[in-house]
């Protein structure tokens, strides 16, 4: 199975400051068609996960532009340019290039 | 509007069976890959099973042979039949539409004596 390793696991951030989460995979996530199936999800307290980013850097409809994704191969990053109170929750990366689909352990973002 | 509504969770003894349902609206389940993902209390997300648009299925190793995913196109509903349940199957189970853009609200399965 592809192991997805996120860091940090806990991320205290001051309101208005940037935040960055790293996700590394144990093997390349480039599929045979050239696409990279790496997504980022946000799970607010008591809610279902919500997709923010798909295929590394494509923002979902309705997701604020302060969220951005980047990376390639085995190394990926989710950045929040200016953290707001509504960003509190757990963030997960997920790969669906290889079976079985696997998730990172999650990064808990809190306001300092 | 796309909606996924899970049901069927509850408290069950080890070794028992449950069938989860995921009723979809706003799209046709047979046109998409549909997955079940679970989340144990206070833990992360874990993919469980998928049914492909063509009807094929796949499972994570820990549930293969115990869980069966299926769908009823006439009801636009996906199911997860869970047999020989174990304490470690305790989790909220989410129904998810591929390309992972819509998730249900989840249904809690508790396996305990």
mmCIF file of C-alpha atoms in Angstrom, chain B:
data_model
loop_
_atom_site.group_PDB
_atom_site.id
_atom_site.type_symbol
_atom_site.label_atom_id
_atom_site.label_comp_id
_atom_site.label_asym_id
_atom_site.label_seq_id
_atom_site.Cartn_x
_atom_site.Cartn_y
_atom_site.Cartn_z
ATOM 1 C CA UNK B 1 -28.435 19.076 -6.125
ATOM 2 C CA UNK B 2 -26.283 16.090 -5.272
ATOM 3 C CA UNK B 3 -27.059 14.418 -1.939
ATOM 4 C CA UNK B 4 -25.907 11.224 -0.270
ATOM 5 C CA UNK B 5 -27.841 9.964 2.767
ATOM 6 C CA UNK B 6 -26.520 7.001 4.745
ATOM 7 C CA UNK B 7 -28.578 4.857 7.088
ATOM 8 C CA UNK B 8 -28.460 1.477 8.785
ATOM 9 C CA UNK B 9 -25.843 2.018 11.471
ATOM 10 C CA UNK B 10 -26.297 0.972 15.076
ATOM 11 C CA UNK B 11 -25.022 -1.120 17.966
ATOM 12 C CA UNK B 12 -24.222 -4.716 17.095
ATOM 13 C CA UNK B 13 -22.472 -7.539 18.905
ATOM 14 C CA UNK B 14 -19.202 -8.989 17.607
ATOM 15 C CA UNK B 15 -19.902 -11.584 14.929
ATOM 16 C CA UNK B 16 -23.138 -9.894 13.914
ATOM 17 C CA UNK B 17 -24.250 -8.360 10.614
ATOM 18 C CA UNK B 18 -25.481 -4.973 9.450
ATOM 19 C CA UNK B 19 -26.420 -3.516 6.089
ATOM 20 C CA UNK B 20 -25.675 0.124 5.427
ATOM 21 C CA UNK B 21 -27.545 2.046 2.751
ATOM 22 C CA UNK B 22 -26.546 5.163 0.826
ATOM 23 C CA UNK B 23 -29.444 6.819 -0.985
ATOM 24 C CA UNK B 24 -28.280 9.161 -3.723
ATOM 25 C CA UNK B 25 -30.053 12.021 -5.437
ATOM 26 C CA UNK B 26 -29.024 14.512 -8.090
ATOM 27 C CA UNK B 27 -27.059 11.945 -10.107
ATOM 28 C CA UNK B 28 -27.138 8.259 -11.068
ATOM 29 C CA UNK B 29 -25.032 5.916 -8.898
ATOM 30 C CA UNK B 30 -24.459 3.549 -11.800
ATOM 31 C CA UNK B 31 -22.607 6.291 -13.684
ATOM 32 C CA UNK B 32 -19.989 6.845 -10.985
ATOM 33 C CA UNK B 33 -17.545 4.942 -8.825
ATOM 34 C CA UNK B 34 -19.014 4.892 -5.303
ATOM 35 C CA UNK B 35 -16.911 4.226 -2.221
ATOM 36 C CA UNK B 36 -17.383 3.637 1.486
ATOM 37 C CA UNK B 37 -14.872 5.305 3.810
ATOM 38 C CA UNK B 38 -14.807 4.843 7.572
ATOM 39 C CA UNK B 39 -13.484 6.816 10.516
ATOM 40 C CA UNK B 40 -12.970 5.175 13.894
ATOM 41 C CA UNK B 41 -13.717 7.427 16.901
ATOM 42 C CA UNK B 42 -11.044 10.110 17.146
ATOM 43 C CA UNK B 43 -9.056 8.587 14.272
ATOM 44 C CA UNK B 44 -8.335 9.281 10.615
ATOM 45 C CA UNK B 45 -10.018 8.279 7.374
ATOM 46 C CA UNK B 46 -9.797 4.764 5.943
ATOM 47 C CA UNK B 47 -11.058 3.636 2.548
ATOM 48 C CA UNK B 48 -13.158 0.465 2.789
ATOM 49 C CA UNK B 49 -14.679 -0.507 -0.544
ATOM 50 C CA UNK B 50 -15.641 0.704 -4.024
ATOM 51 C CA UNK B 51 -18.182 -0.295 -6.652
ATOM 52 C CA UNK B 52 -17.206 0.764 -10.147
ATOM 53 C CA UNK B 53 -19.618 2.146 -12.709
ATOM 54 C CA UNK B 54 -19.282 -1.142 -14.590
ATOM 55 C CA UNK B 55 -20.308 -3.095 -11.492
ATOM 56 C CA UNK B 56 -16.933 -4.458 -10.426
ATOM 57 C CA UNK B 57 -15.913 -4.148 -6.784
ATOM 58 C CA UNK B 58 -12.818 -3.826 -4.617
ATOM 59 C CA UNK B 59 -12.131 -4.005 -0.889
ATOM 60 C CA UNK B 60 -9.416 -3.291 1.616
ATOM 61 C CA UNK B 61 -7.771 -6.486 2.811
ATOM 62 C CA UNK B 62 -9.144 -6.295 6.368
ATOM 63 C CA UNK B 63 -12.774 -6.467 5.185
ATOM 64 C CA UNK B 64 -12.453 -8.641 2.081
ATOM 65 C CA UNK B 65 -14.603 -11.747 2.491
ATOM 66 C CA UNK B 66 -16.691 -10.133 5.251
ATOM 67 C CA UNK B 67 -18.105 -7.019 3.558
ATOM 68 C CA UNK B 68 -19.997 -6.839 0.256
ATOM 69 C CA UNK B 69 -20.712 -3.645 -1.660
ATOM 70 C CA UNK B 70 -23.620 -3.554 -4.093
ATOM 71 C CA UNK B 71 -26.081 -1.154 -5.651
ATOM 72 C CA UNK B 72 -29.713 -1.060 -6.709
ATOM 73 C CA UNK B 73 -30.001 1.100 -9.794
ATOM 74 C CA UNK B 74 -33.798 1.292 -9.528
ATOM 75 C CA UNK B 75 -33.498 2.786 -6.046
ATOM 76 C CA UNK B 76 -30.339 4.757 -6.887
ATOM 77 C CA UNK B 77 -28.847 3.330 -3.706
ATOM 78 C CA UNK B 78 -25.524 1.779 -2.741
ATOM 79 C CA UNK B 79 -25.243 -0.802 0.034
ATOM 80 C CA UNK B 80 -22.550 -2.193 2.283
ATOM 81 C CA UNK B 81 -23.386 -5.590 3.742
ATOM 82 C CA UNK B 82 -21.147 -6.157 6.744
ATOM 83 C CA UNK B 83 -20.876 -9.677 8.193
ATOM 84 C CA UNK B 84 -18.722 -11.188 10.952
ATOM 85 C CA UNK B 85 -18.312 -7.750 12.473
ATOM 86 C CA UNK B 86 -15.379 -7.095 14.789
ATOM 87 C CA UNK B 87 -14.800 -4.510 17.502
ATOM 88 C CA UNK B 88 -12.241 -2.840 15.215
ATOM 89 C CA UNK B 89 -14.971 -2.191 12.608
ATOM 90 C CA UNK B 90 -16.467 0.415 14.957
ATOM 91 C CA UNK B 91 -16.533 3.687 13.019
ATOM 92 C CA UNK B 92 -18.577 6.299 11.247
ATOM 93 C CA UNK B 93 -19.113 5.025 7.720
ATOM 94 C CA UNK B 94 -19.297 7.588 4.918
ATOM 95 C CA UNK B 95 -20.612 7.067 1.419
ATOM 96 C CA UNK B 96 -18.550 9.005 -1.151
ATOM 97 C CA UNK B 97 -18.995 9.755 -4.821
ATOM 98 C CA UNK B 98 -15.919 9.531 -7.010
ATOM 99 C CA UNK B 99 -14.291 11.928 -7.902
ATOM 100 C CA UNK B 100 -14.505 12.401 -4.137
ATOM 101 C CA UNK B 101 -16.504 15.602 -4.469
ATOM 102 C CA UNK B 102 -19.556 14.588 -2.431
ATOM 103 C CA UNK B 103 -19.713 12.847 0.953
ATOM 104 C CA UNK B 104 -22.695 11.753 2.985
ATOM 105 C CA UNK B 105 -23.201 12.730 6.617
ATOM 106 C CA UNK B 106 -22.085 9.320 7.841
ATOM 107 C CA UNK B 107 -23.690 6.560 9.903
ATOM 108 C CA UNK B 108 -22.185 5.220 13.127
ATOM 109 C CA UNK B 109 -21.539 1.498 13.518
ATOM 110 C CA UNK B 110 -20.631 0.343 17.020
ATOM 111 C CA UNK B 111 -19.500 -3.247 17.498
ATOM 112 C CA UNK B 112 -19.505 -4.126 21.166
ATOM 113 C CA UNK B 113 -20.690 -6.806 23.539
#
